[in-house]
Coordinates of C-alpha atoms in Angstrom, one line a residue:
M245 CA -76.0 6.0 -31.2
E246 CA -76.8 5.3 -27.6
T247 CA -76.9 8.3 -25.3
E248 CA -75.2 8.4 -21.9
Q249 CA -78.6 8.1 -20.2
E250 CA -79.5 4.9 -22.2
K251 CA -76.1 3.4 -21.2
A252 CA -76.7 4.2 -17.6
N253 CA -80.2 2.7 -17.7
M254 CA -78.8 -0.4 -19.4
S255 CA -76.1 -0.7 -16.7
K256 CA -78.7 -0.5 -14.0
A257 CA -80.7 -3.2 -15.7
V258 CA -77.7 -5.5 -15.9
S259 CA -76.9 -4.9 -12.2
A260 CA -80.5 -5.6 -11.3
D261 CA -80.4 -8.9 -13.3
S262 CA -77.2 -9.9 -11.6
A263 CA -78.5 -9.2 -8.2
S264 CA -81.6 -11.4 -8.5
Y265 CA -82.1 -14.4 -10.8
R266 CA -85.5 -15.9 -11.6
C267 CA -85.8 -19.5 -12.8
S268 CA -88.2 -19.5 -15.8
A269 CA -88.6 -23.2 -15.6
C270 CA -90.3 -22.7 -12.2
H271 CA -92.8 -20.3 -13.7
G272 CA -91.9 -17.5 -11.4
D273 CA -92.1 -19.5 -8.2
E274 CA -88.7 -18.5 -6.8
D275 CA -86.0 -15.8 -6.7
W276 CA -82.5 -16.0 -5.4
A277 CA -79.4 -13.8 -5.3
P278 CA -75.9 -14.9 -6.3
N279 CA -74.5 -14.2 -2.8
H280 CA -77.3 -16.2 -1.2
P281 CA -76.2 -19.8 -0.9
I282 CA -79.7 -21.4 -0.5
R283 CA -82.3 -21.1 -3.1
G284 CA -85.8 -20.1 -2.0
R285 CA -88.5 -22.8 -1.6
A286 CA -91.2 -22.9 -4.3
K287 CA -94.8 -22.4 -3.5
S288 CA -96.4 -25.3 -1.7
R289 CA -98.1 -27.9 -3.9
S290 CA -100.8 -30.4 -3.1
L291 CA -99.6 -33.8 -2.1
S292 CA -101.7 -35.6 -4.7
A293 CA -102.8 -34.6 -8.2
S294 CA -105.5 -32.2 -7.1
P295 CA -108.1 -31.0 -9.7
A296 CA -107.2 -27.4 -9.1
L297 CA -103.6 -27.8 -10.1
A298 CA -104.2 -27.8 -13.8
S299 CA -106.5 -24.8 -13.8
T300 CA -104.0 -22.5 -12.0
K301 CA -101.1 -22.9 -14.3
E302 CA -100.8 -23.5 -18.0
F303 CA -98.8 -26.5 -19.1
R304 CA -96.0 -25.4 -21.4
R305 CA -92.5 -26.5 -22.1
T306 CA -89.5 -24.7 -20.8
R307 CA -87.4 -22.4 -22.9
S308 CA -84.1 -24.2 -22.2
L309 CA -82.9 -26.8 -24.5
H310 CA -81.1 -28.5 -21.6
G311 CA -84.2 -28.8 -19.5
P312 CA -85.6 -26.8 -16.6
C313 CA -83.3 -25.7 -13.8
P314 CA -84.1 -28.1 -11.0
V315 CA -85.4 -26.8 -7.7
T316 CA -82.7 -27.9 -5.3
T317 CA -84.7 -27.3 -2.1
F318 CA -86.3 -30.5 -0.8
G319 CA -89.1 -30.1 1.7
P320 CA -89.0 -27.3 4.2
K321 CA -85.4 -27.7 5.5
A322 CA -83.2 -29.6 3.0
C323 CA -81.3 -28.5 0.0
V324 CA -78.2 -29.3 -2.0
L325 CA -75.0 -27.9 -0.6
Q326 CA -73.9 -25.2 -3.1
N327 CA -70.4 -25.5 -4.6
P328 CA -68.8 -22.1 -5.0
Q329 CA -66.4 -23.4 -7.7
T330 CA -69.3 -24.6 -9.9
I331 CA -69.4 -22.6 -13.1
M332 CA -71.9 -24.8 -15.0
H333 CA -75.6 -25.3 -14.4
I334 CA -75.1 -29.0 -14.1
Q335 CA -73.0 -29.9 -11.0
D336 CA -70.4 -32.6 -10.9
P337 CA -72.1 -35.6 -9.4
A338 CA -69.3 -35.9 -6.8
S339 CA -70.1 -32.4 -5.5
Q340 CA -73.8 -33.0 -4.8
R341 CA -73.9 -33.0 -1.0
L342 CA -76.9 -32.7 1.3
T343 CA -77.1 -30.0 3.9
W344 CA -79.8 -28.6 6.2
N345 CA -80.9 -25.1 6.8
K346 CA -82.2 -26.3 10.2
S347 CA -81.9 -29.6 12.0
P348 CA -84.6 -31.9 10.6
K349 CA -87.4 -32.7 13.1
S350 CA -90.0 -34.7 11.1
V351 CA -89.7 -37.8 9.0
L352 CA -92.1 -39.8 6.8
V353 CA -91.6 -43.5 7.0
I354 CA -93.1 -45.5 4.1
K355 CA -93.4 -49.2 4.5
K356 CA -94.3 -51.8 2.0
I357 CA -97.9 -52.9 2.7
R358 CA -98.8 -56.5 3.4
D359 CA -95.2 -57.6 4.0
A360 CA -94.8 -59.3 7.4
S361 CA -91.0 -59.4 7.1
L362 CA -90.9 -55.6 7.3
L363 CA -92.8 -55.3 10.6
Q364 CA -89.8 -55.8 12.9
P365 CA -87.5 -53.4 10.9
F366 CA -90.3 -50.8 10.9
K367 CA -90.8 -51.0 14.7
E368 CA -87.0 -50.8 15.3
L369 CA -86.7 -47.7 13.0
C370 CA -89.6 -45.9 14.5
V371 CA -88.5 -46.5 18.1
Y372 CA -85.0 -45.2 17.2
L373 CA -86.3 -42.1 15.5
M374 CA -88.7 -41.2 18.3
E375 CA -86.8 -42.2 21.4
E376 CA -83.2 -41.6 20.4
N377 CA -83.6 -38.6 18.0
N378 CA -86.9 -37.1 19.4
M379 CA -88.3 -36.8 15.9
I380 CA -91.9 -36.6 14.7
V381 CA -92.8 -39.7 12.6
Y382 CA -95.4 -39.6 9.9
V383 CA -96.9 -42.9 8.6
E384 CA -99.9 -43.8 6.4
K385 CA -103.0 -44.6 8.4
K386 CA -103.3 -48.0 6.7
V387 CA -99.9 -49.0 8.0
L388 CA -101.0 -48.9 11.6
E389 CA -104.1 -51.0 10.7
D390 CA -101.9 -54.0 10.2
P391 CA -103.0 -56.8 12.6
A392 CA -99.4 -57.5 13.7
I393 CA -99.0 -53.8 14.8
V394 CA -102.5 -53.6 16.4
S395 CA -101.9 -56.7 18.5
D396 CA -98.4 -55.7 19.7
D397 CA -98.8 -54.3 23.2
N398 CA -95.1 -53.4 23.5
F399 CA -95.4 -51.2 20.4
G400 CA -98.5 -49.5 21.8
P401 CA -96.8 -46.4 23.5
V402 CA -94.8 -45.7 20.3
K403 CA -97.9 -46.1 18.1
K404 CA -99.7 -43.4 20.0
K405 CA -97.0 -40.8 19.0
F406 CA -97.4 -41.4 15.2
C407 CA -98.8 -38.7 13.0
T408 CA -101.0 -40.3 10.3
F409 CA -102.2 -39.2 6.9
R410 CA -104.2 -40.6 4.0
E411 CA -103.1 -40.6 0.4
D412 CA -105.0 -38.2 -1.9
Y413 CA -106.7 -36.6 1.2
D414 CA -104.1 -35.0 3.4
D415 CA -101.5 -32.6 2.3
I416 CA -98.2 -32.9 4.3
S417 CA -95.8 -31.6 1.7
N418 CA -94.8 -28.7 4.0
Q419 CA -94.4 -30.8 7.1
I420 CA -91.9 -33.5 6.0
D421 CA -88.2 -32.9 6.4
F422 CA -87.0 -36.2 4.8
I423 CA -88.4 -39.6 3.9
I424 CA -87.3 -43.1 4.8
C425 CA -88.5 -46.0 2.6
L426 CA -88.5 -49.6 3.7
G427 CA -89.1 -52.0 0.8
G428 CA -88.0 -52.2 -2.8
D429 CA -88.0 -49.9 -5.8
G430 CA -91.8 -49.8 -5.9
T431 CA -91.7 -48.1 -2.4
L432 CA -89.5 -45.3 -3.7
L433 CA -91.8 -44.9 -6.8
Y434 CA -94.8 -44.6 -4.4
A435 CA -93.0 -42.0 -2.3
S436 CA -92.3 -40.0 -5.4
S437 CA -96.0 -40.0 -6.4
L438 CA -97.0 -38.5 -3.0
F439 CA -95.2 -35.3 -3.8
Q440 CA -96.2 -33.5 -6.9
G441 CA -94.0 -30.5 -6.1
S442 CA -90.8 -30.3 -4.1
V443 CA -89.7 -33.7 -2.8
P444 CA -87.9 -34.0 0.6
P445 CA -84.7 -36.1 0.5
V446 CA -85.3 -39.8 0.3
M447 CA -83.3 -42.5 2.2
A448 CA -84.3 -45.9 0.8
F449 CA -83.4 -49.2 2.5
H450 CA -83.2 -52.4 0.5
L451 CA -85.8 -54.7 1.9
G452 CA -87.5 -55.7 -1.3
S453 CA -86.8 -58.0 -4.3
L454 CA -84.6 -56.0 -6.6
G455 CA -83.4 -52.9 -4.8
F456 CA -81.8 -51.0 -7.7
L457 CA -83.0 -47.7 -6.3
T458 CA -82.6 -48.6 -2.7
P459 CA -78.8 -48.6 -1.8
F460 CA -78.9 -48.8 2.0
N461 CA -78.8 -52.0 4.0
F462 CA -80.7 -52.2 7.2
E463 CA -78.1 -53.9 9.4
N464 CA -76.5 -50.7 10.6
F465 CA -79.4 -48.3 10.1
Q466 CA -78.7 -46.3 13.3
S467 CA -75.3 -44.9 12.1
Q468 CA -76.6 -44.3 8.6
V469 CA -79.7 -42.4 9.7
T470 CA -77.5 -40.4 12.1
Q471 CA -75.2 -39.3 9.3
V472 CA -78.2 -38.2 7.2
I473 CA -79.6 -36.2 10.1
Q474 CA -76.2 -34.5 10.6
G475 CA -76.1 -33.6 6.9
N476 CA -73.2 -35.9 6.0
A477 CA -74.4 -37.5 2.8
A478 CA -74.3 -37.3 -0.9
V479 CA -77.4 -37.1 -3.1
V480 CA -78.3 -37.9 -6.7
L481 CA -81.0 -35.8 -8.3
R482 CA -83.3 -38.1 -10.2
S483 CA -85.2 -36.1 -12.8
R484 CA -88.9 -36.7 -13.1
L485 CA -91.4 -36.2 -16.0
K486 CA -94.2 -33.7 -15.8
V487 CA -97.2 -35.4 -17.6
R488 CA -100.6 -34.1 -18.5
V489 CA -103.4 -36.1 -20.2
V490 CA -105.9 -34.1 -22.1
K491 CA -109.1 -35.9 -23.1
E492 CA -111.8 -34.9 -25.5
L493 CA -115.4 -34.7 -24.2
R494 CA -117.6 -37.2 -26.0
G495 CA -120.8 -37.0 -24.0
K496 CA -122.7 -34.4 -22.0
K497 CA -122.8 -36.7 -18.9
M498 CA -119.1 -37.1 -18.7
V499 CA -117.6 -36.1 -15.4
V500 CA -114.5 -34.0 -15.8
P501 CA -112.2 -33.6 -12.7
N502 CA -110.3 -30.5 -13.7
G503 CA -113.0 -28.5 -15.6
I504 CA -113.6 -27.6 -19.2
S505 CA -111.6 -25.2 -21.3
E506 CA -113.0 -22.2 -23.0
N507 CA -114.0 -24.0 -26.2
G508 CA -115.9 -26.6 -24.3
M509 CA -114.3 -29.5 -26.1
L510 CA -111.2 -30.5 -24.1
A511 CA -110.5 -31.1 -20.4
A512 CA -107.4 -31.9 -18.5
D513 CA -107.9 -35.3 -17.0
L514 CA -104.5 -35.9 -15.2
D515 CA -101.4 -34.0 -14.1
A516 CA -98.7 -36.2 -12.6
E517 CA -95.0 -36.3 -11.7
V518 CA -93.4 -39.5 -13.0
L519 CA -90.1 -40.9 -11.8
N520 CA -89.5 -43.9 -14.1
E521 CA -91.6 -43.9 -17.2
V522 CA -94.8 -43.3 -19.1
V523 CA -95.9 -46.4 -21.0
I524 CA -98.3 -46.3 -23.9
D525 CA -99.4 -49.8 -25.0
R526 CA -102.1 -51.5 -27.1
G527 CA -103.8 -52.9 -24.0
P528 CA -106.2 -55.9 -24.6
S529 CA -106.4 -55.3 -28.3
S530 CA -104.9 -57.8 -30.8
Y531 CA -104.0 -55.1 -33.3
L532 CA -100.8 -53.1 -33.4
S533 CA -100.9 -49.7 -31.6
N534 CA -100.5 -46.8 -33.9
V535 CA -99.6 -43.5 -32.2
D536 CA -98.0 -40.3 -33.5
V537 CA -95.1 -38.8 -31.5
Y538 CA -94.6 -35.0 -31.7
L539 CA -91.5 -33.2 -30.4
D540 CA -92.0 -29.4 -29.8
G541 CA -94.9 -29.5 -32.2
H542 CA -93.2 -31.4 -35.0
L543 CA -94.2 -34.9 -35.9
I544 CA -91.0 -37.0 -35.6
T545 CA -92.4 -40.6 -36.0
T546 CA -95.3 -42.9 -35.9
V547 CA -95.0 -45.9 -33.6
Q548 CA -96.5 -49.1 -34.9
G549 CA -96.0 -52.0 -32.5
D550 CA -96.9 -52.9 -29.0
G551 CA -96.4 -49.4 -27.7
V552 CA -93.8 -46.9 -26.7
I553 CA -91.9 -46.0 -23.4
V554 CA -91.0 -42.4 -22.5
S555 CA -88.6 -42.7 -19.6
T556 CA -86.2 -40.7 -17.4
P557 CA -82.6 -41.7 -17.0
T558 CA -83.7 -43.4 -13.7
G559 CA -86.3 -45.4 -15.7
S560 CA -83.8 -46.4 -18.4
T561 CA -82.7 -49.3 -16.2
A562 CA -86.4 -50.4 -15.7
Y563 CA -88.9 -51.3 -18.4
A564 CA -86.9 -49.5 -21.1
A565 CA -83.8 -51.7 -20.5
A566 CA -86.0 -54.8 -20.9
A567 CA -87.2 -53.3 -24.2
G568 CA -83.6 -52.9 -25.5
A569 CA -82.7 -49.3 -24.5
S570 CA -79.4 -48.1 -23.3
M571 CA -78.9 -47.4 -19.6
I572 CA -78.3 -43.7 -18.7
H573 CA -76.8 -42.3 -15.5
P574 CA -79.4 -40.3 -13.5
N575 CA -77.3 -37.2 -13.7
V576 CA -77.6 -37.0 -17.5
P577 CA -80.3 -34.5 -18.5
A578 CA -82.3 -36.5 -21.0
I579 CA -85.6 -38.1 -22.0
M580 CA -85.5 -41.6 -23.6
I581 CA -88.0 -42.8 -26.2
T582 CA -88.1 -46.6 -26.6
P583 CA -90.5 -48.6 -28.8
I584 CA -92.0 -51.8 -27.5
C585 CA -91.7 -54.6 -30.1
P586 CA -91.8 -52.2 -33.1
H587 CA -93.0 -53.5 -36.4
S588 CA -89.8 -52.1 -38.0
L589 CA -86.2 -53.4 -37.9
S590 CA -84.8 -49.9 -38.0
F591 CA -86.7 -48.4 -35.1
R592 CA -84.1 -48.0 -32.4
P593 CA -84.4 -46.2 -29.1
I594 CA -83.5 -42.5 -29.1
V595 CA -82.4 -40.0 -26.5
V596 CA -83.7 -36.4 -26.7
P597 CA -82.6 -33.4 -24.6
A598 CA -84.4 -32.8 -21.3
G599 CA -86.8 -30.0 -21.4
V600 CA -88.4 -30.6 -24.8
E601 CA -92.1 -31.2 -24.9
L602 CA -93.3 -34.6 -26.3
K603 CA -96.9 -35.0 -27.3
I604 CA -98.3 -38.4 -28.1
M605 CA -101.7 -39.0 -29.8
L606 CA -103.5 -41.8 -31.6
S607 CA -103.0 -41.7 -35.3
P608 CA -106.1 -40.9 -37.4
E609 CA -105.9 -44.3 -39.1
A610 CA -105.4 -46.3 -35.8
R611 CA -107.7 -49.3 -35.6
N612 CA -107.9 -49.4 -31.8
T613 CA -107.3 -47.2 -28.7
V614 CA -104.3 -47.4 -26.5
W615 CA -103.7 -47.4 -22.8
V616 CA -101.3 -45.3 -20.7
S617 CA -99.8 -45.9 -17.2
F618 CA -97.5 -43.7 -15.1
D619 CA -94.9 -45.6 -13.1
G620 CA -97.2 -48.6 -13.4
R621 CA -100.1 -46.8 -11.8
R622 CA -103.3 -44.8 -12.8
R623 CA -103.8 -46.8 -16.0
Q624 CA -106.4 -45.3 -18.3
E625 CA -107.5 -45.5 -21.9
I626 CA -106.5 -43.0 -24.6
C627 CA -109.0 -42.5 -27.5
H628 CA -109.0 -40.5 -30.7
G629 CA -108.7 -36.8 -29.9
D630 CA -106.9 -37.4 -26.6
S631 CA -103.3 -36.4 -26.1
I632 CA -100.4 -37.0 -23.6
S633 CA -98.0 -34.1 -23.0
I634 CA -94.6 -35.0 -21.4
T635 CA -91.7 -32.8 -20.4
T636 CA -89.0 -32.7 -17.7
S637 CA -90.2 -31.6 -14.3
C638 CA -88.3 -28.9 -12.4
Y639 CA -88.8 -30.9 -9.2
P640 CA -86.3 -33.8 -9.1
L641 CA -86.3 -36.6 -6.5
P642 CA -83.2 -36.2 -4.3
S643 CA -82.1 -39.8 -3.5
I644 CA -79.5 -40.1 -0.7
C645 CA -76.5 -42.1 -1.6
V646 CA -74.4 -44.6 0.4
R647 CA -71.2 -43.3 -1.1
D648 CA -71.7 -41.1 -4.2
P649 CA -73.9 -41.0 -7.3
V650 CA -71.4 -42.7 -9.6
S651 CA -70.2 -45.5 -7.3
D652 CA -73.8 -46.3 -6.2
W653 CA -75.1 -46.6 -9.7
F654 CA -72.4 -48.9 -11.0
E655 CA -72.7 -51.0 -7.8
S656 CA -76.4 -51.4 -8.5
L657 CA -75.7 -52.4 -12.1
A658 CA -73.3 -55.1 -11.0
Q659 CA -75.3 -56.4 -8.0
C660 CA -78.9 -56.1 -9.3
L661 CA -78.6 -56.4 -13.1
H662 CA -75.3 -58.3 -13.2
W663 CA -74.1 -55.9 -15.9
N664 CA -71.1 -57.3 -17.9
V665 CA -70.6 -60.1 -15.4
R666 CA -68.9 -63.2 -16.9
K667 CA -66.2 -65.7 -16.1
K668 CA -62.7 -64.2 -16.7
Q669 CA -60.7 -65.7 -19.5
A670 CA -57.9 -67.8 -18.2
H671 CA -54.4 -66.6 -18.8
F672 CA -51.7 -68.7 -20.5
T673 CA -48.9 -70.3 -18.4
E674 CA -45.3 -69.9 -19.4
E675 CA -45.3 -73.5 -20.8
E676 CA -48.3 -72.9 -22.9
E677 CA -46.9 -69.7 -24.3
E678 CA -43.7 -71.5 -25.3
E679 CA -45.8 -74.1 -27.1
L680 CA -47.6 -71.5 -29.1
L681 CA -44.4 -69.8 -30.3
P682 CA -43.6 -70.8 -34.0
S683 CA -40.8 -73.4 -34.3
T684 CA -38.0 -72.6 -36.7
L685 CA -36.9 -76.3 -37.0
G686 CA -38.3 -78.3 -39.9
T687 CA -39.9 -75.3 -41.6
P688 CA -40.2 -76.1 -45.4
E689 CA -38.4 -73.7 -47.7
P690 CA -40.9 -71.4 -49.3
Q691 CA -41.7 -72.4 -52.9
S692 CA -42.0 -69.8 -55.6
C693 CA -45.3 -68.0 -55.4
S694 CA -46.3 -64.6 -56.8
A695 CA -46.5 -62.0 -54.0
A696 CA -49.6 -60.7 -55.7
S697 CA -51.3 -64.1 -55.6
F698 CA -53.5 -64.8 -52.6
P699 CA -56.8 -66.5 -51.9
L700 CA -60.0 -64.9 -53.3
G701 CA -61.5 -62.5 -50.8
L702 CA -58.4 -61.6 -48.9
R703 CA -56.9 -58.2 -48.7
E704 CA -53.7 -57.3 -50.5
P705 CA -50.6 -58.0 -48.5
A706 CA -49.4 -55.1 -46.5
D707 CA -45.7 -55.6 -46.2
L708 CA -44.6 -59.2 -46.8
S709 CA -46.2 -62.2 -48.3
T710 CA -44.7 -65.7 -48.1
C711 CA -46.0 -69.0 -49.4
A712 CA -45.2 -72.4 -48.3
V713 CA -46.6 -75.9 -49.0
S714 CA -46.7 -78.4 -46.2
P715 CA -45.4 -81.8 -47.5
E716 CA -47.7 -83.7 -45.1
S717 CA -51.1 -82.2 -46.0
G718 CA -50.4 -80.4 -49.2
V719 CA -51.9 -77.2 -47.8
R720 CA -50.5 -74.0 -49.1
S721 CA -50.4 -71.2 -46.5
H722 CA -50.2 -67.5 -47.2
S723 CA -49.1 -65.1 -44.5
T724 CA -50.0 -61.5 -45.5
F725 CA -48.1 -59.9 -42.7
V726 CA -45.1 -61.1 -40.7
C727 CA -43.8 -59.1 -37.7
N728 CA -40.1 -58.8 -36.8
Q729 CA -40.4 -61.7 -34.4
G730 CA -41.6 -64.1 -37.1
K731 CA -45.2 -64.3 -35.8
S732 CA -47.9 -64.2 -38.4
R733 CA -50.6 -61.6 -37.8
E734 CA -52.9 -62.6 -40.7
S735 CA -52.9 -66.0 -42.4
A736 CA -54.9 -67.8 -44.9
F737 CA -55.0 -71.5 -45.8
C738 CA -56.0 -73.1 -49.1
R739 CA -55.3 -76.2 -51.2
P740 CA -53.3 -76.1 -54.4
D741 CA -56.3 -76.7 -56.6
Q742 CA -58.3 -73.7 -55.3
P743 CA -58.5 -70.7 -57.5
F744 CA -56.3 -67.7 -56.9
L745 CA -56.8 -64.1 -57.9
T746 CA -53.8 -62.3 -59.5
F747 CA -53.5 -58.5 -59.6

């Protein structure tokens, strides 16, 4: 039996747990209280995949079957507006609204490189942000090296106000309030790769080829940007994959970026946050790829074919859709496994819960190596002894919506992928409907026929069976069901010399 002191201690422990929650998926990076509407910001992370990242924290899966609790603070000032009526960990997509702790002052503008058609929109946007909103604009250094920008004297005063950075060298993750992308879906994927931790809200304008992930049109960008700055916008949290590639050391002269583990055999070669998918393929080899797929340490299948795609719900409408997978809404917490041209008719794509840990390795009997890429970048070879660990990241990408997550997604399906688009079936006119009604004049009187006799392969009559022989063609018709209006619902036609089956 429990003593009164033990009960009192337990009550204090429950009260302490209720007063402060800790997200285990964030590995102790944040605490928050139930009466505090804004969750704390996680520790700052490097902008790129720095070598020190893997050595500071151990890669492990979360303990939740439904995936890690997402960090809903994006950059230094943005977060998701908390809904006090929410009782589930997963919010209703319609309730995901953007809000600001403080008014945003800095913005990162990402422009598609080597695209002359984007120069004018880029200049108009930057002038509006700096002069009209008095904001600090960050751009990549290589963007300002474009000859069309260098030679534009009118753009000179604005160009001097830019803050520049270089990918993989400068860390600006704590300096960006939100991001504006000018381009296509690849521009948004690139913006995601720049932030390996918390990602600021992303506003993507459709100035590329497809534009499935870029819902905004640039025609009225002033009013749309103003609404985002004022915090009047919906967001969709696009989950990302946390990926680690572990390679086996095969030579003493091999250079290892992230250091060697204690046994001196394995080294972490890459840590990355992936928005769309991880693709493992056979590369230039003519043989089938042969890889083993483990889920939480258990071997679930061996993929024999051209490869396998591990994708997020956002990536389900990309390469995975072309490989025959289903399309999943970004708010669904899941990981999709899709084979690429499998050498098996029964190998269908599957969906597993977000938060599980997938591990992919070359099979011992594999004839050749495989290659892996992350959102189409950082392609590298995977040999025997190497492994790829994949799980759901606790840092989603907050994509700003034009209307709401559901409407934007179905709009993109219809406009970009032409989902279920076909010419409508024409309806019957009143004259055509009258012509299709059965005529009661001149109907031959039914001849004697056993109700249990009907053509081979047909079902037994449900309610009523009639048989009639047309004097013109000699075709005997059997109606196995007749409604109260005299319309036949199921009919069969046979000639008198065909065999019948009698029960």
